[in-house]
Coordinates of C-alpha atoms in Angstrom, one line a residue:
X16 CA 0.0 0.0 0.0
X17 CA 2.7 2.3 1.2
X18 CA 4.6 2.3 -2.4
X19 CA 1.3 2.4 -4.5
X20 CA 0.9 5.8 -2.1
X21 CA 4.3 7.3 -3.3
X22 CA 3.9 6.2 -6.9
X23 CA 0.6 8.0 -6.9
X24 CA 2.1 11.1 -5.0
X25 CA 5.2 11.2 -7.6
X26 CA 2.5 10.9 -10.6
X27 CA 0.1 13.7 -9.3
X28 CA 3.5 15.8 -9.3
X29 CA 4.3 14.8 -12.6
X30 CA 1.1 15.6 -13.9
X31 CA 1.1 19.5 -12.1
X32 CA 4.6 19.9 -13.2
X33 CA 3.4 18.9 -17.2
X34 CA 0.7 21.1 -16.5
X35 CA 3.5 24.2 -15.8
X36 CA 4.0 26.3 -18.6
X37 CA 7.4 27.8 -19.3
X38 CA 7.5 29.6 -22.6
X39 CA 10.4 32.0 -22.1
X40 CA 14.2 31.5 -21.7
X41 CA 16.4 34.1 -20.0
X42 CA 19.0 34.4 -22.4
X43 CA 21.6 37.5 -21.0
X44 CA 21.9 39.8 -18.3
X45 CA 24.4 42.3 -19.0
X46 CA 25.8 45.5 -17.6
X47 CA 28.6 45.6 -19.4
X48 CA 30.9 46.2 -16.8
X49 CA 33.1 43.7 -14.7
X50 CA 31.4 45.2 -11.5
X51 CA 29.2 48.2 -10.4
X52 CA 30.5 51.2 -8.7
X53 CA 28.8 53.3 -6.3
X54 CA 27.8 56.9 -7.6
X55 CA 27.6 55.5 -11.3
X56 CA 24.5 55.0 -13.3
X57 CA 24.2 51.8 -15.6
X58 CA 22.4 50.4 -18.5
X59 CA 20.8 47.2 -18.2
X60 CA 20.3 44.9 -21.3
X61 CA 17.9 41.7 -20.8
X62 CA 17.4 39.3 -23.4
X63 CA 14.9 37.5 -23.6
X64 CA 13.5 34.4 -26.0
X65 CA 10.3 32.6 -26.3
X66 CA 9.9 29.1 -27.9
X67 CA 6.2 29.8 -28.6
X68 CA 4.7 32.7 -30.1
X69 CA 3.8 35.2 -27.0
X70 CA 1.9 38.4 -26.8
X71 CA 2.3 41.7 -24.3
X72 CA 5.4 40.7 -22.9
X73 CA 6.6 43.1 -20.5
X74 CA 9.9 43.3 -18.9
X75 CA 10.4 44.8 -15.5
X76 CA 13.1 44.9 -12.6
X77 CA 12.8 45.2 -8.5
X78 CA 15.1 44.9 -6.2
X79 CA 15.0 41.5 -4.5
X80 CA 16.0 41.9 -0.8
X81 CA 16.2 45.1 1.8
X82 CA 19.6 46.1 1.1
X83 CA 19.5 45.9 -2.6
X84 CA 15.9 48.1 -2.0
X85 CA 18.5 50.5 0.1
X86 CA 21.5 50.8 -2.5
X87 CA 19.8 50.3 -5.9
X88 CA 18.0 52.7 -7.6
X89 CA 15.2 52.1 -10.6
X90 CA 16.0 54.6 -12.9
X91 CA 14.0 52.9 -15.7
X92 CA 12.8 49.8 -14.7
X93 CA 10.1 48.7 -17.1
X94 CA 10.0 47.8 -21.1
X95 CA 7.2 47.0 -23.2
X96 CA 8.1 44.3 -25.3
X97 CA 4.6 43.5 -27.2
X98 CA 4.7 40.4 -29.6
X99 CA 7.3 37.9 -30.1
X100 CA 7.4 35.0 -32.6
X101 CA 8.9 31.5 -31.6
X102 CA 12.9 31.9 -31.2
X103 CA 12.2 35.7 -31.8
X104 CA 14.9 37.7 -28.9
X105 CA 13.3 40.0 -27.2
X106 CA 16.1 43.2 -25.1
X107 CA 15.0 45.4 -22.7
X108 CA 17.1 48.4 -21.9
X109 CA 16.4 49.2 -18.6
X110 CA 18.3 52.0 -16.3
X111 CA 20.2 51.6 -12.5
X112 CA 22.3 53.6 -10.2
X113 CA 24.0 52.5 -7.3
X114 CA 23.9 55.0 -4.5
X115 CA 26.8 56.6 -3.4
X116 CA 27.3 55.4 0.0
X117 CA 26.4 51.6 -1.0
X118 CA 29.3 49.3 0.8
X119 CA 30.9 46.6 -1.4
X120 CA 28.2 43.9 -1.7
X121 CA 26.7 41.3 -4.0
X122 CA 23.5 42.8 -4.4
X123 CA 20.5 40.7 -5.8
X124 CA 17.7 41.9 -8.5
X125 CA 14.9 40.1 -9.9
X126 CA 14.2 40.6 -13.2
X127 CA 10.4 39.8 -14.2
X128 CA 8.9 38.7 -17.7
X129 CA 4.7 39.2 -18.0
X130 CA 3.1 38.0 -20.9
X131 CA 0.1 36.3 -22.5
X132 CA -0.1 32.9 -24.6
X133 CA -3.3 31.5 -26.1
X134 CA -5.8 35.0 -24.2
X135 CA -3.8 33.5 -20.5
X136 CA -1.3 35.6 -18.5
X137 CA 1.7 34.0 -17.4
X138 CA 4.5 35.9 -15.3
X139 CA 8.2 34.6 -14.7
X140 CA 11.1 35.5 -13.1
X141 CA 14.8 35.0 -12.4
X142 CA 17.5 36.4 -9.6
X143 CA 20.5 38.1 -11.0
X144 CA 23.6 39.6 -8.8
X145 CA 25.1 42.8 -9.4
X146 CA 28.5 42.8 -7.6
X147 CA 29.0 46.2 -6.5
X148 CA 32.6 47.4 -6.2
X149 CA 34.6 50.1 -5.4
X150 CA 37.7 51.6 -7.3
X151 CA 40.1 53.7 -6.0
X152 CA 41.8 56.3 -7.5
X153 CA 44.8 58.2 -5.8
X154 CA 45.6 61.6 -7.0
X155 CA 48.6 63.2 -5.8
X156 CA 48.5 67.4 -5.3
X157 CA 50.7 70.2 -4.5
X158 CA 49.5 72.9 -2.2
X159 CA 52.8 75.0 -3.3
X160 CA 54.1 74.4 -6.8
X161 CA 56.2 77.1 -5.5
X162 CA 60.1 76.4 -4.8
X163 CA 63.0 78.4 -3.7
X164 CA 66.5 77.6 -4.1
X165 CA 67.6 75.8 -1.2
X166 CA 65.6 73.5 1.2
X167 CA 62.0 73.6 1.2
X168 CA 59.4 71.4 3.4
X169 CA 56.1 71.0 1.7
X170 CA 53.4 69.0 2.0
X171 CA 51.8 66.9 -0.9
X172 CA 47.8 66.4 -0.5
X173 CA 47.0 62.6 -1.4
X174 CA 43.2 62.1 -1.9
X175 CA 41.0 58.9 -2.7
X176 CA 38.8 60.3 -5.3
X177 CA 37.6 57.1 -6.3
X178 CA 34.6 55.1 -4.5
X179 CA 36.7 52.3 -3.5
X180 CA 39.2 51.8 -0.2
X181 CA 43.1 51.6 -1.6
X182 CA 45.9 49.0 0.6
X183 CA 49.4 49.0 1.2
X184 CA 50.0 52.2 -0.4
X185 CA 53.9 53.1 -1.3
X186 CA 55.0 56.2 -3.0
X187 CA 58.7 56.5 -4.2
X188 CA 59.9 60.0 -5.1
X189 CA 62.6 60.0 -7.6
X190 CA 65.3 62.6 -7.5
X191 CA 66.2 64.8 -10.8
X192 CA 69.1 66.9 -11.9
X193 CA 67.8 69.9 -9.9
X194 CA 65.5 69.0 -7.9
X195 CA 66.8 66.6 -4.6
X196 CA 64.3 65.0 -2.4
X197 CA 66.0 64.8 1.4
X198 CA 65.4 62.4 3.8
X199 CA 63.1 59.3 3.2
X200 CA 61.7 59.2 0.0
X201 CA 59.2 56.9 0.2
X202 CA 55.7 57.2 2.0
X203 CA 53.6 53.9 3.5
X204 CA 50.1 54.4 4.5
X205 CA 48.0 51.1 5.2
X206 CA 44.6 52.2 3.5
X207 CA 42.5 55.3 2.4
X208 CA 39.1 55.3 1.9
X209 CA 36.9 57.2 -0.6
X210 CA 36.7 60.5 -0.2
X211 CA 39.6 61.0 2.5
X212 CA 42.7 62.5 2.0
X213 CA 46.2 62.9 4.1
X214 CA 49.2 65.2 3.6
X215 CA 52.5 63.8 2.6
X216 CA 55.4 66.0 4.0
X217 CA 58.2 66.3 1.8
X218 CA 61.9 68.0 1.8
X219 CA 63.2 68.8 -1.5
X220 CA 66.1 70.9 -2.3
X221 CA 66.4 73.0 -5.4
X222 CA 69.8 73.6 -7.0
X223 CA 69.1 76.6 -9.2
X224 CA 66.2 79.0 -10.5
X225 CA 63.6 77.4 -13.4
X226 CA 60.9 74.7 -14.1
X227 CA 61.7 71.4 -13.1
X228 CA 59.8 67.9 -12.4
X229 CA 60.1 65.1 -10.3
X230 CA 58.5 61.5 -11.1
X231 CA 56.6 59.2 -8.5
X232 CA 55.7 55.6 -8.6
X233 CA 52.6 54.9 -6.4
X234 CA 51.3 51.6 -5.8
X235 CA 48.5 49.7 -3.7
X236 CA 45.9 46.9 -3.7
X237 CA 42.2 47.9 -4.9
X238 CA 39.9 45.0 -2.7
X239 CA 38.1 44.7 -5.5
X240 CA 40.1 45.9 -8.5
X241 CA 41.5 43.8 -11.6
X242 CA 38.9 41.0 -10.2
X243 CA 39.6 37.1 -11.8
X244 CA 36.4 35.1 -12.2
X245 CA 37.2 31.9 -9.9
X246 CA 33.8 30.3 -9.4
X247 CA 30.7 30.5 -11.0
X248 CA 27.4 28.8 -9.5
X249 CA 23.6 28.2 -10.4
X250 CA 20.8 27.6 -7.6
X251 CA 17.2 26.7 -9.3
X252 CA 14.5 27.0 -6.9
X253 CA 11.1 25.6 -8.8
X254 CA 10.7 28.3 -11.7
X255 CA 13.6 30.6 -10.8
X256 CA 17.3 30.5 -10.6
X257 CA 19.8 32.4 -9.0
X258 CA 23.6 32.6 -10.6
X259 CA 26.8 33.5 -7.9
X260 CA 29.9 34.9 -9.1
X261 CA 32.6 34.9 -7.3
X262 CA 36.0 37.0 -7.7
X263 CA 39.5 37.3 -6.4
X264 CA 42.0 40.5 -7.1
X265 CA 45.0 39.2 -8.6
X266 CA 46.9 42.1 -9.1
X267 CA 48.6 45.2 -7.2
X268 CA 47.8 48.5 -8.9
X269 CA 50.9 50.5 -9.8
X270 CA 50.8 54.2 -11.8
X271 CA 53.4 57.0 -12.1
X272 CA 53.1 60.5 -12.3
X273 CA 54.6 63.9 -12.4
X274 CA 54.9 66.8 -9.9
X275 CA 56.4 70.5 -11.7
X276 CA 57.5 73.1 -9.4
X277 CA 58.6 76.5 -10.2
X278 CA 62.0 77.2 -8.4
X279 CA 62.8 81.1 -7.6
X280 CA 65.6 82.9 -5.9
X281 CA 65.5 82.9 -2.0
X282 CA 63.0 86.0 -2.0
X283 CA 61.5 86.9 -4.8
X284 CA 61.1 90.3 -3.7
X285 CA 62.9 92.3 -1.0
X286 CA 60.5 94.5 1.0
X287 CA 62.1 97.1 3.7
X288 CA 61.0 100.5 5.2
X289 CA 63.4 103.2 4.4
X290 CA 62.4 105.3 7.6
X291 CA 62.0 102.3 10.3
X292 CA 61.5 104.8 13.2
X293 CA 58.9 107.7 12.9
X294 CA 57.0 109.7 15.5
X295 CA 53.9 109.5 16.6
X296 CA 51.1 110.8 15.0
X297 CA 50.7 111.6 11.0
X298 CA 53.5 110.5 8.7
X299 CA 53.1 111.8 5.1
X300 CA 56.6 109.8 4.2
X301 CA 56.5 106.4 5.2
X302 CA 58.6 104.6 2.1
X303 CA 58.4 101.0 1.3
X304 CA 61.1 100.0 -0.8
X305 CA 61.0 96.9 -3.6
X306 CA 63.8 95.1 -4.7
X307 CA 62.8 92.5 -7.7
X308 CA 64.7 89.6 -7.6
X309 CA 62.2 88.0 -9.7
X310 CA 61.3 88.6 -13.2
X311 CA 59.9 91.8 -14.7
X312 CA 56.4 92.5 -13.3
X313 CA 53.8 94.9 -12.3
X314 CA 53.5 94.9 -8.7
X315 CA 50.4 96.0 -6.7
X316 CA 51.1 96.8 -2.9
X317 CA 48.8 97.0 -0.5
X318 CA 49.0 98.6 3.2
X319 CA 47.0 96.9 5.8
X320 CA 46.8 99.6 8.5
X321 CA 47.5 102.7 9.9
X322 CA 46.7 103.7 6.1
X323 CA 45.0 107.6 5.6
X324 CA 43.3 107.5 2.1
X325 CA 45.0 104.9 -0.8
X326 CA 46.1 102.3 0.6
X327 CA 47.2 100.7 -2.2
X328 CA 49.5 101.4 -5.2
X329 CA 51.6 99.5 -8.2
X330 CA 54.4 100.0 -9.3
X331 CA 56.7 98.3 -12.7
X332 CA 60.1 97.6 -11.5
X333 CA 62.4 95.2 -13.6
X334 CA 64.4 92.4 -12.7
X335 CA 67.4 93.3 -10.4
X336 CA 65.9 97.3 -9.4
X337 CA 64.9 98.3 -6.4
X338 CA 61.8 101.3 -6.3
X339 CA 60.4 102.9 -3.2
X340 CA 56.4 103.5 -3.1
X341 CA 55.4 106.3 -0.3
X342 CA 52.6 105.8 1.7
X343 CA 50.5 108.4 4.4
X344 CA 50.1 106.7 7.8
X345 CA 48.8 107.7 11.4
X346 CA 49.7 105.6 13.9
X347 CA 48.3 107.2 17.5
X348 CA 50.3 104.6 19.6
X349 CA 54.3 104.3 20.9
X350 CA 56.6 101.2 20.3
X351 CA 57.4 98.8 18.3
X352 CA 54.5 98.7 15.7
X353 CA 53.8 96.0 12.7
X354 CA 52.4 97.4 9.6
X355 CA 50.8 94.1 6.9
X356 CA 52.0 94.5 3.6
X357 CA 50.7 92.8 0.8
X358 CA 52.3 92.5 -2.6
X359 CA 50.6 90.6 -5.6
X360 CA 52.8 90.4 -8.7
X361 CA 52.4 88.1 -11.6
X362 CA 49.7 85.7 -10.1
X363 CA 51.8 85.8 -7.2
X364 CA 51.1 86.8 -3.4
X365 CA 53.8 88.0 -0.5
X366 CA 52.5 88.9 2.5
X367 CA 55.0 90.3 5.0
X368 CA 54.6 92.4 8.1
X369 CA 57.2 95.6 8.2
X370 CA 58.4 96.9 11.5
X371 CA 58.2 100.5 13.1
X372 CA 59.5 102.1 15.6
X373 CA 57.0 105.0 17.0
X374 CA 58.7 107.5 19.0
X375 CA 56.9 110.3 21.3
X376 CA 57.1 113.7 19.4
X377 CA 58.4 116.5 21.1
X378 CA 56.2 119.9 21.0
X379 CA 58.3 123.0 22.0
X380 CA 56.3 126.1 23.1
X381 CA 57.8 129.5 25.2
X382 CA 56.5 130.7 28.3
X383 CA 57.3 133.6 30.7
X384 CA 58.9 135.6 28.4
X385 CA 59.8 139.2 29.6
X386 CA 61.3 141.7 27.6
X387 CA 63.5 144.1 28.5
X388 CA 65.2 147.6 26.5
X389 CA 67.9 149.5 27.1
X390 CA 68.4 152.9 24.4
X391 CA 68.2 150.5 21.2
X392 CA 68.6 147.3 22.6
X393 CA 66.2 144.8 23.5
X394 CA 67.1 142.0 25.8
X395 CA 64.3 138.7 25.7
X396 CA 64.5 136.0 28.3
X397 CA 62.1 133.3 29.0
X398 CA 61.4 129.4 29.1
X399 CA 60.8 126.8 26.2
X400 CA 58.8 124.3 27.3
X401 CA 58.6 120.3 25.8
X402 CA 54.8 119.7 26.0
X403 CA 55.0 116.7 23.7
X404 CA 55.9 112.6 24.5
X405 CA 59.4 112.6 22.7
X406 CA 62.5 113.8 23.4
X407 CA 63.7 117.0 22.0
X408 CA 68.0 117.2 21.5
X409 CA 70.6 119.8 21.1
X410 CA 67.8 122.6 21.1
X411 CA 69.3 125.9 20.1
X412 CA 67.4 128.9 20.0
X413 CA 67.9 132.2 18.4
X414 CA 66.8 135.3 16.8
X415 CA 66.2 135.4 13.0
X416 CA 68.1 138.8 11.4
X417 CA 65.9 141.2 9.5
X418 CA 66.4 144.8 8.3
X419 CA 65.3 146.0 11.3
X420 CA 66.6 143.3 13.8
X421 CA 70.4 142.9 14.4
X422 CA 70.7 140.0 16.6
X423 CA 73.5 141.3 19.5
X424 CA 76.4 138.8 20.6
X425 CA 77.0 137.0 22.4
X426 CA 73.2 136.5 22.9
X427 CA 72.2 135.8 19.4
X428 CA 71.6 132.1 20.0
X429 CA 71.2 130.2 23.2
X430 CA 71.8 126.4 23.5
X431 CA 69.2 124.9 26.0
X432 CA 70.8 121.5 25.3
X433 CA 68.3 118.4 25.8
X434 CA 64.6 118.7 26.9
X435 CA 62.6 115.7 27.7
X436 CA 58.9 115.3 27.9
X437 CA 57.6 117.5 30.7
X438 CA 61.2 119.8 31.2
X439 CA 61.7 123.2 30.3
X440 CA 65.1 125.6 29.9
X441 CA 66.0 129.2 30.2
X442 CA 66.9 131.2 27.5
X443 CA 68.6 134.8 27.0
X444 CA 68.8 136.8 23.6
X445 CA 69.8 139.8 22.7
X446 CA 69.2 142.1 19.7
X447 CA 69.6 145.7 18.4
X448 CA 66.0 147.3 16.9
X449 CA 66.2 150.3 14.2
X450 CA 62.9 151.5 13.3
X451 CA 59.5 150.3 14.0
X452 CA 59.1 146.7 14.9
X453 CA 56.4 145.3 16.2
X454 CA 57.5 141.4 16.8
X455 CA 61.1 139.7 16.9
X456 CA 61.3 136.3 15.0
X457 CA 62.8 133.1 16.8
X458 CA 63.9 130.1 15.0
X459 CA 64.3 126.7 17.3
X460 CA 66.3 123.6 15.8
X461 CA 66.5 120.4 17.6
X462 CA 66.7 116.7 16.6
X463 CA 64.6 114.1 17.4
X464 CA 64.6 110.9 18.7
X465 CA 65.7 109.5 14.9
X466 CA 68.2 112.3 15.1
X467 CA 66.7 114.2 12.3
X468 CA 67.0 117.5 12.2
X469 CA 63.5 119.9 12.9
X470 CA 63.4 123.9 13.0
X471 CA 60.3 125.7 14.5
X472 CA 59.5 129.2 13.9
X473 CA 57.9 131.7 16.9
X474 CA 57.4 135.0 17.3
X475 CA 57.6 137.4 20.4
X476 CA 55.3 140.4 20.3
X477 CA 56.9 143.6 21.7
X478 CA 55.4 146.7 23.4
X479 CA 56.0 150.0 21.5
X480 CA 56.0 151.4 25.2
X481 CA 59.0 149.4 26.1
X482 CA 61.1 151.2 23.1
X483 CA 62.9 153.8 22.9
X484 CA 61.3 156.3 19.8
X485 CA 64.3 157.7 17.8
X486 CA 64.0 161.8 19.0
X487 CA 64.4 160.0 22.5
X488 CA 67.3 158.3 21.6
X489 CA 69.0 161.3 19.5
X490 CA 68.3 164.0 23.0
X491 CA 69.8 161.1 25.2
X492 CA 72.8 161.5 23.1
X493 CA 73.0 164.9 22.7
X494 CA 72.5 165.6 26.8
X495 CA 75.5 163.4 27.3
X496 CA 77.4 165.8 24.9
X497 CA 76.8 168.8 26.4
X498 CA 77.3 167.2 29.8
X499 CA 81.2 166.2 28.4
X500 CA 81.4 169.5 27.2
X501 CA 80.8 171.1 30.5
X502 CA 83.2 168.8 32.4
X503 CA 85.8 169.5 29.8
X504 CA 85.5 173.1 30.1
X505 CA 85.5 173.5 33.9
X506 CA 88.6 171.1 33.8
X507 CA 90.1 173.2 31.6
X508 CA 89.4 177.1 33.2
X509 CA 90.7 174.5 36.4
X510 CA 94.0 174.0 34.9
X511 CA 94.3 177.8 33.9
X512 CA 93.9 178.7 37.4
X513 CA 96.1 176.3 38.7
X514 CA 98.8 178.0 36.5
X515 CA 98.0 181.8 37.3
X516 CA 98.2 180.7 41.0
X517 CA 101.9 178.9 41.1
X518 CA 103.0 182.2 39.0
X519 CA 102.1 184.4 42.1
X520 CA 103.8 182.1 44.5
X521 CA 106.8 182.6 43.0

């Protein structure tokens, strides 16, 4: 009984599985592509072929489990076949991207055929795998393709700009005729992933001015790169079947490339201030000079501060001169003081900060002046004050000759000698007035703090009270006169009598 059961059983199976109709054969699934990439779109070709003669076929994709729903997207993902004949191929160009951020994975799609045979629908299906793989790709950059002659530490930016993780990476710098790398010149990093990027530091020494290049040879393993086809499997479950590849890298990834640097003197441009030490307040002089060790070029400097109106200016100098560009400044504080300069010249940028000195300014004024005459001459005495923050040296005052104003030694000048902020010094002049003055000129000189050399103009009002007028001066002299006269005379009738009186004693 029990084996006429399981004949019966394996009949009725028979019989349901005659009973299945399968029209359509799955001929290709192609990408054309070795492996799918994250960030990249694809085209999707799906053959199909039909041993019977099938109407309203349809071709359609869907993702098959939850991670292939997360990292696969259905761009186009349905075809309308129509009509095919017996053995007639039917394609369907369909449309996928992988998402950026899908991880390496052999992702699963099901690709769907609907159609109709003899006014019934029919539907059938098949699994495919889309092996999704990263490539790297390492791109070597220079943040300074700038050199000088001499040693220079750099740093080289290595990035992953590919979507797959790079191993074992080695970089070997070779050395050229001028261009010397010092040091190790090979870098080792274990892995970088998409995206990321590290700096490579790097000492090079250039011989001598120009263009010059140095080769690298970078190498590293790619997971997933250069894959070799080592198994291939089939798994038919009822009316669908499901096809697993499976790869192996092989090979290490090695490329070479080029990095070109420009190699200049030491500096390119020598940048000083001609007047280093200046006083506080408004400078209408401050003098940047250029020297251009460089090439002929327009240069365009720029002042960062303490600037009164343009603050910038350009300038042509050729190679080898040196030119001086003047600026207007105001700087309201003492000390040391750093001024930002910025020079752009030929696509180039120096930025350099230019030491002053800023000195108090001395500020010389005269008080308690009295003025004294005497006939025709006027004596002046008095104080000169330093009011100001910096030191005033060697002052020397003195009166200015005019027409009228003969300046009387040994009065003419006075030497105060050094004032410092908050001290004061006598002074004493003398002059001879003819005519009618109303003020006497003075002229100060002292040096400042840079020991230049600065002269100050004042005046002194006079009284007309305090001068003698000219038919005053005229009777004084003309009193005296007659007074000498009279002396004279009674000396002489003295004499006389002195005589007549011996004569009678004899």
């Amino acid at each position: 009984m029990k084996g006429l059961k399981k004949l019966f059983i394996i009949f009725i199976f028979l019989f349901l599985l005659s009973q299945v109709s399968a029209y359509i054969i799955f001929k290709n699934f192609d990408y054309k592509a070795q492996y799918l990439e994250p960030s990249k779109t694809y085209d999707l070709y799906i053959t199909i072929e039909s041993d019977k003669e099938i109407n309203n076929t349809v071709i359609y994709i869907k993702p098959t489990n939850e991670i292939s729903k997360e990292n696969i997207e259905i761009i186009k993902g349905k075809k309308w076949i129509g009509h095919l004949f017996p053995y007639e191929y039917g394609v369907a160009h369909l449309i996928i991207k992988i998402k950026p951020n899908a991880p390496n994975y052999d992702y699963k799609i099901t690709v769907y055929c609907n159609y109709t045979k003899d006014d019934q629908q029919y539907s059938e299906n098949r699994i495919f795998t889309l092996p999704v793989r990263g490539k790297a790709n390492l791109v070597i950059e220079t943040t300074k393709n700038m050199l000088n002659v001499g040693n220079n530490k750099i740093l080289l930016l290595l990035t992953n700009k590919g979507t797959g993780t790079a191993e074992n990476i080695k970089i070997e710098f070779q050395n050229s005729n001028n261009l010397i790398i010092l040091g190790d010149n090979t870098f080792t990093l274990s892995s970088l992933n998409s995206g990321e990027s590290t700096y490579i530091p790097l000492t090079i020494f250039a011989k001598k001015e120009g263009v010059y290049s140095i080769n690298y040879k970078i190498s590293y393993k790619n997971p997933y790169n250069l894959l070799e086809l080592t198994q291939k499997s089939e798994t038919i479950n009822e009316d669908s079947k499901s096809e697993t590849l499976t790869y192996q890298n092989k090979n290490t990834v090695e490329e070479t490339g080029i990095l070109t640097f420009n190699v200049f003197p030491n500096e390119l441009v020598s940048i000083n201030i001609k007047n280093p030490t200046i006083t506080v307040g408004k400078i209408e002089n401050l003098t940047i000079s250029i020297k251009n060790n460089y090439k002929d070029s327009l240069f365009v400097v720029q002042i960062g501060k303490y600037f009164i109106g343009d603050n910038q200016k350009s300038i042509f100098i050729k190679k080898g001169e040196a030119k001086n560009l003047t600026f207007q400044i105001k700087v309201d504080k003492e000390g040391v003081v750093d001024i930002p300069i910025l020079i752009y010249f030929d696509n180039n940028q120096i930025e350099k900060n230019l030491t002053i000195n800023v000195v108090g300014k001395a500020d010389l004024v005269l008080s308690g002046i009295d003025i004294e005459s005497s006939f025709n001459e006027i004596k002046i005495t008095g104080d000169i004050d330093n009011i100001g923050t910096g030191k005033a040296k060697s002052v020397l005052i003195s009166i200015e000759k005019t027409k009228n104003i003969i300046p009387k030694k040994p009065y003419e000048n006075y030497f105060v000698g050094t004032l410092n902020p908050d001290d004061y010094g006598s002074f004493e002049l003398h002059c001879q007035i003819n005519g009618n003055v109303s003020e006497i000129p003075l002229k100060i000189t002292y040096r400042d703090e840079d020991n230049n050399l600065m002269t100050i103009y004042k005046t002194v009002k006079i009284d007309k009270n305090i001068i003698p007028s000219k038919n005053e001066s005229n009777g004084g002299i003309n009193y005296l006169v007659v007074g000498i006269a009279i002396l004279f005379c009674v000396g002489v009738v003295y004499l006389i009598y002195r005589g007549f009186v011996r004569k009678d004693v004899k």
